[in-house]
mmCIF file of C-alpha atoms in Angstrom:
data_model
loop_
_atom_site.group_PDB
_atom_site.id
_atom_site.type_symbol
_atom_site.label_atom_id
_atom_site.label_comp_id
_atom_site.label_asym_id
_atom_site.label_seq_id
_atom_site.Cartn_x
_atom_site.Cartn_y
_atom_site.Cartn_z
ATOM 1 C CA UNK A 105 62.615 251.910 151.740
ATOM 2 C CA UNK A 106 59.346 250.635 153.196
ATOM 3 C CA UNK A 107 58.068 247.077 153.058
ATOM 4 C CA UNK A 108 55.925 247.608 149.941
ATOM 5 C CA UNK A 109 58.896 248.993 148.034
ATOM 6 C CA UNK A 110 61.032 246.059 149.150
ATOM 7 C CA UNK A 111 58.396 243.697 147.810
ATOM 8 C CA UNK A 112 58.250 245.590 144.498
ATOM 9 C CA UNK A 113 61.994 245.262 144.006
ATOM 10 C CA UNK A 114 61.980 241.564 144.851
ATOM 11 C CA UNK A 115 59.111 240.869 142.475
ATOM 12 C CA UNK A 116 60.661 242.933 139.676
ATOM 13 C CA UNK A 117 63.981 241.110 139.810
ATOM 14 C CA UNK A 118 62.335 237.695 139.773
ATOM 15 C CA UNK A 119 59.985 238.683 136.950
ATOM 16 C CA UNK A 120 62.865 240.042 134.913
ATOM 17 C CA UNK A 121 64.657 236.705 135.189
ATOM 18 C CA UNK A 122 61.516 234.871 134.065
ATOM 19 C CA UNK A 123 61.063 237.109 131.027
ATOM 20 C CA UNK A 124 64.744 236.828 130.054
ATOM 21 C CA UNK A 125 64.542 233.036 130.410
ATOM 22 C CA UNK A 126 61.490 232.927 128.126
ATOM 23 C CA UNK A 127 63.243 235.064 125.504
ATOM 24 C CA UNK A 128 66.325 232.850 125.633
ATOM 25 C CA UNK A 129 64.243 229.693 125.177
ATOM 26 C CA UNK A 130 62.468 231.252 122.181
ATOM 27 C CA UNK A 131 65.780 232.291 120.619
ATOM 28 C CA UNK A 132 67.215 228.793 121.056
ATOM 29 C CA UNK A 133 64.069 227.417 119.412
ATOM 30 C CA UNK A 134 64.534 229.748 116.423
ATOM 31 C CA UNK A 135 68.158 228.693 116.026
ATOM 32 C CA UNK A 136 67.221 224.998 116.248
ATOM 33 C CA UNK A 137 64.321 225.597 113.837
ATOM 34 C CA UNK A 138 66.569 227.316 111.283
ATOM 35 C CA UNK A 139 69.250 224.632 111.436
ATOM 36 C CA UNK A 140 66.638 221.855 111.295
ATOM 37 C CA UNK A 141 64.785 223.302 108.304
ATOM 38 C CA UNK A 142 68.024 223.982 106.413
ATOM 39 C CA UNK A 143 69.210 220.427 107.068
ATOM 40 C CA UNK A 144 65.859 218.824 106.168
ATOM 41 C CA UNK A 145 65.540 220.656 102.855
ATOM 42 C CA UNK A 146 69.079 219.642 101.909
ATOM 43 C CA UNK A 147 68.419 215.930 102.266
ATOM 44 C CA UNK A 148 68.011 213.860 99.127
ATOM 45 C CA UNK A 149 64.316 213.264 99.847
ATOM 46 C CA UNK A 150 63.280 216.907 100.300
ATOM 47 C CA UNK A 151 65.963 218.848 98.428
ATOM 48 C CA UNK A 152 64.547 221.503 96.075
ATOM 49 C CA UNK A 153 66.487 221.873 92.839
ATOM 50 C CA UNK A 154 64.795 225.127 91.859
ATOM 51 C CA UNK A 155 67.301 227.805 90.925
ATOM 52 C CA UNK A 156 68.015 230.173 93.800
ATOM 53 C CA UNK A 157 65.626 228.558 96.295
ATOM 54 C CA UNK A 158 68.384 227.437 98.680
ATOM 55 C CA UNK A 159 69.818 230.965 98.706
ATOM 56 C CA UNK A 160 66.390 232.468 99.351
ATOM 57 C CA UNK A 161 65.662 229.997 102.154
ATOM 58 C CA UNK A 162 69.043 230.545 103.806
ATOM 59 C CA UNK A 163 68.594 234.303 103.624
ATOM 60 C CA UNK A 164 65.179 234.104 105.281
ATOM 61 C CA UNK A 165 66.411 231.808 108.056
ATOM 62 C CA UNK A 166 69.522 233.837 108.835
ATOM 63 C CA UNK A 167 67.763 237.196 108.757
ATOM 64 C CA UNK A 168 65.014 235.790 110.970
ATOM 65 C CA UNK A 169 67.461 234.685 113.673
ATOM 66 C CA UNK A 170 69.362 237.963 113.452
ATOM 67 C CA UNK A 171 66.254 240.153 113.662
ATOM 68 C CA UNK A 172 64.752 238.323 116.626
ATOM 69 C CA UNK A 173 68.103 238.189 118.413
ATOM 70 C CA UNK A 174 68.335 241.986 118.237
ATOM 71 C CA UNK A 175 64.687 242.403 119.303
ATOM 72 C CA UNK A 176 65.145 240.054 122.267
ATOM 73 C CA UNK A 177 68.181 242.008 123.438
ATOM 74 C CA UNK A 178 66.116 245.197 123.206
ATOM 75 C CA UNK A 179 63.266 243.575 125.137
ATOM 76 C CA UNK A 180 65.588 242.771 128.037
ATOM 77 C CA UNK A 181 65.845 246.525 128.676
ATOM 78 C CA UNK A 182 62.218 246.469 129.864
ATOM 79 C CA UNK A 183 61.019 249.222 127.513
ATOM 80 C CA UNK A 184 57.409 248.723 126.408
ATOM 81 C CA UNK A 185 57.921 250.058 122.887
ATOM 82 C CA UNK A 186 59.980 247.024 121.883
ATOM 83 C CA UNK A 187 56.919 244.836 122.354
ATOM 84 C CA UNK A 188 55.364 246.638 119.385
ATOM 85 C CA UNK A 189 58.537 246.066 117.355
ATOM 86 C CA UNK A 190 58.235 242.378 118.214
ATOM 87 C CA UNK A 191 54.765 242.272 116.663
ATOM 88 C CA UNK A 192 56.066 244.021 113.540
ATOM 89 C CA UNK A 193 58.661 241.248 113.194
ATOM 90 C CA UNK A 194 55.908 238.695 113.788
ATOM 91 C CA UNK A 195 53.859 240.223 110.965
ATOM 92 C CA UNK A 196 56.876 239.892 108.664
ATOM 93 C CA UNK A 197 57.162 236.226 109.676
ATOM 94 C CA UNK A 198 53.518 235.726 108.736
ATOM 95 C CA UNK A 199 54.166 237.385 105.366
ATOM 96 C CA UNK A 200 56.951 234.875 104.733
ATOM 97 C CA UNK A 201 54.272 232.178 104.352
ATOM 98 C CA UNK A 202 53.912 233.577 100.845
ATOM 99 C CA UNK A 203 57.285 232.099 99.849
ATOM 100 C CA UNK A 204 56.470 228.345 100.041
ATOM 101 C CA UNK A 205 52.906 228.904 98.801
ATOM 102 C CA UNK A 206 53.857 230.917 95.717
ATOM 103 C CA UNK A 207 56.835 228.675 94.936
ATOM 104 C CA UNK A 208 54.733 225.503 95.222
ATOM 105 C CA UNK A 209 52.298 226.865 92.609
ATOM 106 C CA UNK A 210 55.078 227.227 90.042
ATOM 107 C CA UNK A 211 56.998 224.079 91.039
ATOM 108 C CA UNK A 212 54.524 221.288 91.737
ATOM 109 C CA UNK A 213 57.293 218.693 91.419
ATOM 110 C CA UNK A 214 58.563 219.586 94.890
ATOM 111 C CA UNK A 215 55.134 220.002 96.465
ATOM 112 C CA UNK A 216 55.997 217.765 99.446
ATOM 113 C CA UNK A 217 59.058 219.877 100.289
ATOM 114 C CA UNK A 218 57.040 223.075 100.241
ATOM 115 C CA UNK A 219 54.313 221.514 102.379
ATOM 116 C CA UNK A 220 56.892 220.421 104.960
ATOM 117 C CA UNK A 221 58.355 223.939 104.984
ATOM 118 C CA UNK A 222 54.878 225.456 105.326
ATOM 119 C CA UNK A 223 54.031 223.228 108.300
ATOM 120 C CA UNK A 224 57.343 224.097 109.976
ATOM 121 C CA UNK A 225 56.681 227.803 109.473
ATOM 122 C CA UNK A 226 53.208 227.500 110.995
ATOM 123 C CA UNK A 227 54.666 225.735 114.037
ATOM 124 C CA UNK A 228 57.254 228.498 114.341
ATOM 125 C CA UNK A 229 54.523 231.152 114.147
ATOM 126 C CA UNK A 230 52.610 229.384 116.897
ATOM 127 C CA UNK A 231 55.670 229.545 119.165
ATOM 128 C CA UNK A 232 56.263 233.214 118.318
ATOM 129 C CA UNK A 233 52.598 234.017 118.957
ATOM 130 C CA UNK A 234 52.815 232.284 122.329
ATOM 131 C CA UNK A 235 55.898 234.346 123.230
ATOM 132 C CA UNK A 236 54.198 237.566 122.125
ATOM 133 C CA UNK A 237 51.159 236.757 124.222
ATOM 134 C CA UNK A 238 53.489 236.040 127.156
ATOM 135 C CA UNK A 239 55.138 239.452 126.765
ATOM 136 C CA UNK A 240 51.763 241.187 126.816
ATOM 137 C CA UNK A 241 49.567 239.247 129.243
ATOM 138 C CA UNK A 242 51.769 237.230 131.577
ATOM 139 C CA UNK A 243 51.864 238.630 135.150
ATOM 140 C CA UNK A 244 55.679 238.576 135.131
ATOM 141 C CA UNK A 245 55.755 240.568 131.901
ATOM 142 C CA UNK A 246 53.306 243.111 133.324
ATOM 143 C CA UNK A 247 55.613 243.648 136.277
ATOM 144 C CA UNK A 248 58.717 243.856 134.055
ATOM 145 C CA UNK A 249 57.343 246.084 131.279
ATOM 146 C CA UNK A 250 54.335 247.885 132.811
ATOM 147 C CA UNK A 251 55.415 247.979 136.507
ATOM 148 C CA UNK A 252 51.974 246.672 137.496
ATOM 149 C CA UNK A 253 51.345 244.019 140.141
ATOM 150 C CA UNK A 254 47.990 242.262 139.728
ATOM 151 C CA UNK A 255 46.015 241.184 142.787
ATOM 152 C CA UNK A 256 42.475 239.909 143.264
ATOM 153 C CA UNK A 257 39.702 241.478 145.337
ATOM 154 C CA UNK A 258 41.031 239.744 148.470
ATOM 155 C CA UNK A 259 44.460 241.334 148.094
ATOM 156 C CA UNK A 260 46.185 238.102 146.996
ATOM 157 C CA UNK A 261 48.548 237.963 144.048
ATOM 158 C CA UNK A 262 46.993 236.702 140.809
ATOM 159 C CA UNK A 263 50.198 234.757 140.163
ATOM 160 C CA UNK A 264 50.922 232.459 143.148
ATOM 161 C CA UNK A 265 54.623 232.474 142.263
ATOM 162 C CA UNK A 266 54.885 236.052 143.523
ATOM 163 C CA UNK A 267 53.923 235.014 147.059
ATOM 164 C CA UNK A 268 56.494 232.211 146.844
ATOM 165 C CA UNK A 269 59.149 234.708 145.733
ATOM 166 C CA UNK A 270 58.493 236.884 148.782
ATOM 167 C CA UNK A 271 58.358 233.912 151.145
ATOM 168 C CA UNK A 272 61.655 232.628 149.753
ATOM 169 C CA UNK A 273 63.276 236.011 150.302
ATOM 170 C CA UNK A 274 61.933 236.089 153.854
ATOM 171 C CA UNK A 275 63.469 232.681 154.604
ATOM 172 C CA UNK A 276 66.770 233.841 153.129
ATOM 173 C CA UNK A 277 66.724 236.966 155.270
ATOM 174 C CA UNK A 278 65.972 234.984 158.445
ATOM 175 C CA UNK A 279 68.738 232.522 157.559
ATOM 176 C CA UNK A 280 71.231 235.367 157.211
ATOM 177 C CA UNK A 281 70.240 236.728 160.602
ATOM 178 C CA UNK A 282 70.562 233.334 162.237
ATOM 179 C CA UNK A 283 74.040 232.900 160.751
ATOM 180 C CA UNK A 284 75.018 236.406 161.830
ATOM 181 C CA UNK A 285 75.858 237.486 158.266
ATOM 182 C CA UNK A 286 74.148 240.845 158.448
ATOM 183 C CA UNK A 287 72.978 242.388 161.708
ATOM 184 C CA UNK A 288 71.385 245.331 159.902
ATOM 185 C CA UNK A 289 68.809 243.322 157.929
ATOM 186 C CA UNK A 290 65.214 244.089 158.856
ATOM 187 C CA UNK A 291 62.757 241.208 158.829
ATOM 188 C CA UNK A 292 59.435 242.129 157.243
ATOM 189 C CA UNK A 293 56.215 240.212 156.845
ATOM 190 C CA UNK A 294 56.093 238.994 153.242
ATOM 191 C CA UNK A 295 53.439 236.340 153.516
ATOM 192 C CA UNK A 296 50.701 238.548 152.026
ATOM 193 C CA UNK A 297 51.052 241.415 149.565
ATOM 194 C CA UNK A 298 50.544 244.813 151.147
ATOM 195 C CA UNK A 299 48.240 246.201 148.460
ATOM 196 C CA UNK A 300 44.733 247.590 148.357
ATOM 197 C CA UNK A 301 43.835 247.894 144.653
ATOM 198 C CA UNK A 302 43.373 245.141 142.037
ATOM 199 C CA UNK A 303 46.140 246.771 139.982
ATOM 200 C CA UNK A 304 48.935 248.449 141.883
ATOM 201 C CA UNK A 305 51.577 250.395 139.989
ATOM 202 C CA UNK A 306 55.112 250.352 141.305
ATOM 203 C CA UNK A 307 55.740 253.848 142.647
ATOM 204 C CA UNK A 308 58.240 256.343 141.244
ATOM 205 C CA UNK A 309 60.821 255.703 143.958
ATOM 206 C CA UNK A 310 60.991 252.021 143.121
ATOM 207 C CA UNK A 311 60.868 252.678 139.355
ATOM 208 C CA UNK A 312 63.980 254.826 139.651
ATOM 209 C CA UNK A 313 65.683 252.120 141.692
ATOM 210 C CA UNK A 314 64.864 249.560 139.015
ATOM 211 C CA UNK A 315 66.429 251.687 136.286
ATOM 212 C CA UNK A 316 69.579 252.051 138.347
ATOM 213 C CA UNK A 317 70.059 248.300 138.726
ATOM 214 C CA UNK A 318 72.229 248.215 135.576
ATOM 215 C CA UNK A 319 75.852 248.413 136.722
ATOM 216 C CA UNK A 320 79.233 248.416 135.035
ATOM 217 C CA UNK A 321 79.792 244.851 136.189
ATOM 218 C CA UNK A 322 76.563 243.651 134.562
ATOM 219 C CA UNK A 323 77.448 245.478 131.348
ATOM 220 C CA UNK A 324 80.884 243.873 131.386
ATOM 221 C CA UNK A 325 79.318 240.421 131.634
ATOM 222 C CA UNK A 326 76.899 241.191 128.785
ATOM 223 C CA UNK A 327 79.661 242.491 126.520
ATOM 224 C CA UNK A 328 81.771 239.435 127.305
ATOM 225 C CA UNK A 329 78.895 237.102 126.440
ATOM 226 C CA UNK A 330 78.196 238.855 123.114
ATOM 227 C CA UNK A 331 81.844 239.115 122.065
ATOM 228 C CA UNK A 332 82.990 235.643 123.031
ATOM 229 C CA UNK A 333 79.834 233.858 121.873
ATOM 230 C CA UNK A 334 80.156 235.628 118.502
ATOM 231 C CA UNK A 335 83.628 234.117 118.199
ATOM 232 C CA UNK A 336 82.027 230.682 118.066
ATOM 233 C CA UNK A 337 78.558 231.397 116.710
ATOM 234 C CA UNK A 338 79.171 233.295 113.472
ATOM 235 C CA UNK A 339 81.993 231.120 112.056
ATOM 236 C CA UNK A 340 79.859 228.048 112.863
ATOM 237 C CA UNK A 341 76.850 229.536 111.069
ATOM 238 C CA UNK A 342 79.010 230.274 108.023
ATOM 239 C CA UNK A 343 80.309 226.699 108.115
ATOM 240 C CA UNK A 344 76.750 225.343 108.287
ATOM 241 C CA UNK A 345 75.664 227.484 105.335
ATOM 242 C CA UNK A 346 78.996 227.195 103.526
ATOM 243 C CA UNK A 347 77.302 226.888 100.139
ATOM 244 C CA UNK A 348 76.394 230.574 100.396
ATOM 245 C CA UNK A 349 80.056 231.575 100.665
ATOM 246 C CA UNK A 350 81.668 229.260 98.131
ATOM 247 C CA UNK A 351 83.368 230.436 94.973
ATOM 248 C CA UNK A 352 81.749 229.826 91.610
ATOM 249 C CA UNK A 353 83.834 226.673 91.118
ATOM 250 C CA UNK A 354 83.128 225.514 94.724
ATOM 251 C CA UNK A 355 86.858 225.271 95.417
ATOM 252 C CA UNK A 356 87.208 228.105 97.922
ATOM 253 C CA UNK A 357 85.260 229.442 100.902
ATOM 254 C CA UNK A 358 86.689 232.727 102.098
ATOM 255 C CA UNK A 359 84.158 233.975 104.636
ATOM 256 C CA UNK A 360 84.689 231.336 107.321
ATOM 257 C CA UNK A 361 88.330 232.267 107.854
ATOM 258 C CA UNK A 362 87.727 235.998 107.543
ATOM 259 C CA UNK A 363 84.770 235.989 109.918
ATOM 260 C CA UNK A 364 86.742 233.995 112.497
ATOM 261 C CA UNK A 365 89.635 236.470 112.307
ATOM 262 C CA UNK A 366 87.243 239.422 112.631
ATOM 263 C CA UNK A 367 85.548 237.903 115.684
ATOM 264 C CA UNK A 368 88.927 237.004 117.181
ATOM 265 C CA UNK A 369 90.208 240.561 116.812
ATOM 266 C CA UNK A 370 87.009 241.870 118.419
ATOM 267 C CA UNK A 371 87.364 239.406 121.300
ATOM 268 C CA UNK A 372 90.968 240.478 121.937
ATOM 269 C CA UNK A 373 90.105 244.150 121.540
ATOM 270 C CA UNK A 374 87.192 244.109 124.012
ATOM 271 C CA UNK A 375 88.899 241.995 126.678
ATOM 272 C CA UNK A 376 90.589 245.011 128.290
ATOM 273 C CA UNK A 377 87.455 247.203 128.640
ATOM 274 C CA UNK A 378 85.489 244.196 129.896
ATOM 275 C CA UNK A 379 87.998 243.742 132.707
ATOM 276 C CA UNK A 380 88.122 247.472 133.460
ATOM 277 C CA UNK A 381 84.327 247.724 133.529
ATOM 278 C CA UNK A 382 83.990 244.667 135.739
ATOM 279 C CA UNK A 383 86.282 246.268 138.326
ATOM 280 C CA UNK A 384 84.580 249.669 137.773
ATOM 281 C CA UNK A 385 87.703 251.483 136.668
ATOM 282 C CA UNK A 386 87.107 255.236 136.130
ATOM 283 C CA UNK A 387 88.622 254.984 132.610
ATOM 284 C CA UNK A 388 86.049 252.414 131.452
ATOM 285 C CA UNK A 389 84.156 254.816 129.178
ATOM 286 C CA UNK A 390 87.322 256.018 127.481
ATOM 287 C CA UNK A 391 88.397 252.439 126.817
ATOM 288 C CA UNK A 392 85.019 251.626 125.271
ATOM 289 C CA UNK A 393 85.354 254.612 122.929
ATOM 290 C CA UNK A 394 88.885 253.522 122.066
ATOM 291 C CA UNK A 395 87.628 250.028 121.227
ATOM 292 C CA UNK A 396 84.922 251.465 118.981
ATOM 293 C CA UNK A 397 87.650 253.403 117.166
ATOM 294 C CA UNK A 398 89.694 250.195 116.980
ATOM 295 C CA UNK A 399 86.769 248.360 115.346
ATOM 296 C CA UNK A 400 86.451 251.142 112.752
ATOM 297 C CA UNK A 401 90.182 250.919 112.025
ATOM 298 C CA UNK A 402 89.898 247.132 111.620
ATOM 299 C CA UNK A 403 87.056 247.534 109.135
ATOM 300 C CA UNK A 404 89.042 250.135 107.193
ATOM 301 C CA UNK A 405 92.089 247.873 107.083
ATOM 302 C CA UNK A 406 90.023 244.891 105.929
ATOM 303 C CA UNK A 407 88.134 246.835 103.252
ATOM 304 C CA UNK A 408 90.901 246.586 100.564
ATOM 305 C CA UNK A 409 91.049 242.811 101.102
ATOM 306 C CA UNK A 410 87.279 242.547 100.787
ATOM 307 C CA UNK A 411 87.312 244.596 97.582
ATOM 308 C CA UNK A 412 90.089 242.344 96.330
ATOM 309 C CA UNK A 413 87.784 239.331 96.637
ATOM 310 C CA UNK A 414 85.222 241.131 94.481
ATOM 311 C CA UNK A 415 87.735 242.067 91.772
ATOM 312 C CA UNK A 416 89.722 238.807 91.795
ATOM 313 C CA UNK A 417 89.962 237.243 88.351
ATOM 314 C CA UNK A 418 91.342 233.812 89.228
ATOM 315 C CA UNK A 419 88.822 233.112 92.010
ATOM 316 C CA UNK A 420 85.369 234.601 91.471
ATOM 317 C CA UNK A 421 82.587 234.626 94.030
ATOM 318 C CA UNK A 422 78.854 235.122 93.409
ATOM 319 C CA UNK A 423 77.257 238.377 94.554
ATOM 320 C CA UNK A 424 75.278 236.584 97.285
ATOM 321 C CA UNK A 425 78.573 235.726 99.033
ATOM 322 C CA UNK A 426 79.371 239.369 99.687
ATOM 323 C CA UNK A 427 75.771 240.249 100.584
ATOM 324 C CA UNK A 428 75.511 237.516 103.213
ATOM 325 C CA UNK A 429 78.963 238.245 104.621
ATOM 326 C CA UNK A 430 78.061 241.917 105.078
ATOM 327 C CA UNK A 431 74.720 240.889 106.632
ATOM 328 C CA UNK A 432 76.518 238.618 109.124
ATOM 329 C CA UNK A 433 78.943 241.371 110.099
ATOM 330 C CA UNK A 434 76.157 243.939 110.437
ATOM 331 C CA UNK A 435 74.208 241.639 112.775
ATOM 332 C CA UNK A 436 77.352 241.028 114.825
ATOM 333 C CA UNK A 437 78.004 244.737 115.262
ATOM 334 C CA UNK A 438 74.338 245.459 115.957
ATOM 335 C CA UNK A 439 74.433 243.009 118.847
ATOM 336 C CA UNK A 440 77.627 244.576 120.148
ATOM 337 C CA UNK A 441 76.278 248.110 119.692
ATOM 338 C CA UNK A 442 73.030 247.381 121.519
ATOM 339 C CA UNK A 443 75.036 245.899 124.388
ATOM 340 C CA UNK A 444 77.457 248.785 124.873
ATOM 341 C CA UNK A 445 74.913 251.576 124.278
ATOM 342 C CA UNK A 446 73.774 251.887 127.957
ATOM 343 C CA UNK A 447 77.289 252.757 129.113
ATOM 344 C CA UNK A 448 77.052 256.196 127.505
ATOM 345 C CA UNK A 449 74.016 257.009 129.671
ATOM 346 C CA UNK A 450 75.771 256.044 132.900
ATOM 347 C CA UNK A 451 78.010 258.166 135.079
ATOM 348 C CA UNK A 452 81.689 257.183 135.075
ATOM 349 C CA UNK A 453 82.720 254.954 137.993
ATOM 350 C CA UNK A 454 84.164 256.888 140.896
ATOM 351 C CA UNK A 455 87.817 256.221 141.777
ATOM 352 C CA UNK A 456 88.180 253.905 144.720
ATOM 353 C CA UNK A 457 90.630 254.723 147.489
ATOM 354 C CA UNK A 458 91.392 252.043 150.040
ATOM 355 C CA UNK A 459 92.391 254.725 152.538
ATOM 356 C CA UNK A 460 88.864 256.137 152.380
ATOM 357 C CA UNK A 461 87.470 252.752 153.267
ATOM 358 C CA UNK A 462 89.733 252.527 156.291
ATOM 359 C CA UNK A 463 88.771 256.064 157.305
ATOM 360 C CA UNK A 464 85.089 255.129 157.087
ATOM 361 C CA UNK A 465 85.718 252.068 159.225
ATOM 362 C CA UNK A 466 87.484 254.195 161.804
ATOM 363 C CA UNK A 467 84.627 256.691 161.854
ATOM 364 C CA UNK A 468 82.128 253.902 162.373
ATOM 365 C CA UNK A 469 84.165 252.429 165.199
ATOM 366 C CA UNK A 470 84.454 255.865 166.829
ATOM 367 C CA UNK A 471 80.700 256.373 166.535
ATOM 368 C CA UNK A 472 80.109 253.070 168.286
#
C-alpha cells in the first residue's frame, strides 16, 4: 500500500474513534436527561397529578433512549443512510414538543411543570441538532461516512487534527524502529498530506480495507459490552421507573426480578460464543446460531409465566406494565441483534495449526 493509502487508513481510524466518542457522549446526555427530567417531575414542587401523565412521560423518555441507542449503534457501522434515520428520529423529538404544550392548555394548574419540561426538551433538541450537524459537516464525519478528506487550495488539511494524527503515527513508527520492534516498518513522510484536489475521495482499495477492519475479536468485545451492560442497565431502569411495573395495589413489582433473570440467562448463554469469537474459533458462527436458538427457547419457556401474570386474580397488574416490559425486552434484543448481525456476513475463522506456524518460520529461516 502506498503512502497516500497509509494516510487514508490512519485518518479513517482516528475519525471513526472521534465519531464514536461523540455518539457515546450524546447517548450519556440522553440517559442523564431522561433520569433528570423523571426525577424533577416527581418532586413535590413539580409533580403533575394529571391522570396518566407520569406514564406518558416515562414512555416518551424510555422510548427516546431506546430509539437513539439503536440509531447510534447503526451509525457506528459508517453507513450514510443511518444519518437520514437520525434526522427522522430528530423530527419525532421535535413533534414531542406538542405533549407539554397541549397538556398545559388543559391543565393550567401545573403550568410551571410543563414550562420546565418544555425548556428541558428544547435544550435536548439543541444537543441533538448539534450532534446531527456534527455527523453531516464535521471533517471527521466526512471521512468516516463519505470517505472524503478535505484540504484547502494549498494542499493542507482543513482540520489541523489530521496533520497531528499523521505526525503522531510517524513518531510512533520511528520509535518502533529505534527500539527494534519491527524491522520491516517503512518510514514515510507524513508531515503534509499528499493530495492535489480540495476534496479527495479515499480510493477503492482503501475503502475495501476499511470494510474489512471488523474482526471476530472486535465483534466479541461488542457483544460482551451489550450483553453484560444490559445485565445492569435494564434492571436499574426498571427500578428507577418502578411505578410503571407495580401491581394495582402497589404491593408487588414483578418486572425487576424477571428482567434481571432474563439478562442473567443471556449473559451466561453468550459467554461461550464471546470467548470462541475472541479466539477466532472456526465454530464461532455455529455457536452464535445456537445461542439465538437458546434465546428463543428461553422466551418460549417464559411465555406461560408472563401470561400467568396477566391472568392472575389475586395480584393484578395494569396493562401498561406488560406493554413497558415487552418494550424493554424488545429494545434489549434489538441491541443484541444489531451487534451480532455482521457475523453472518463474515467468513468463518480459519482453523489455526501451530505446526503451520513453525513450518512458516522454518521456510523464512531457510530463505534467509
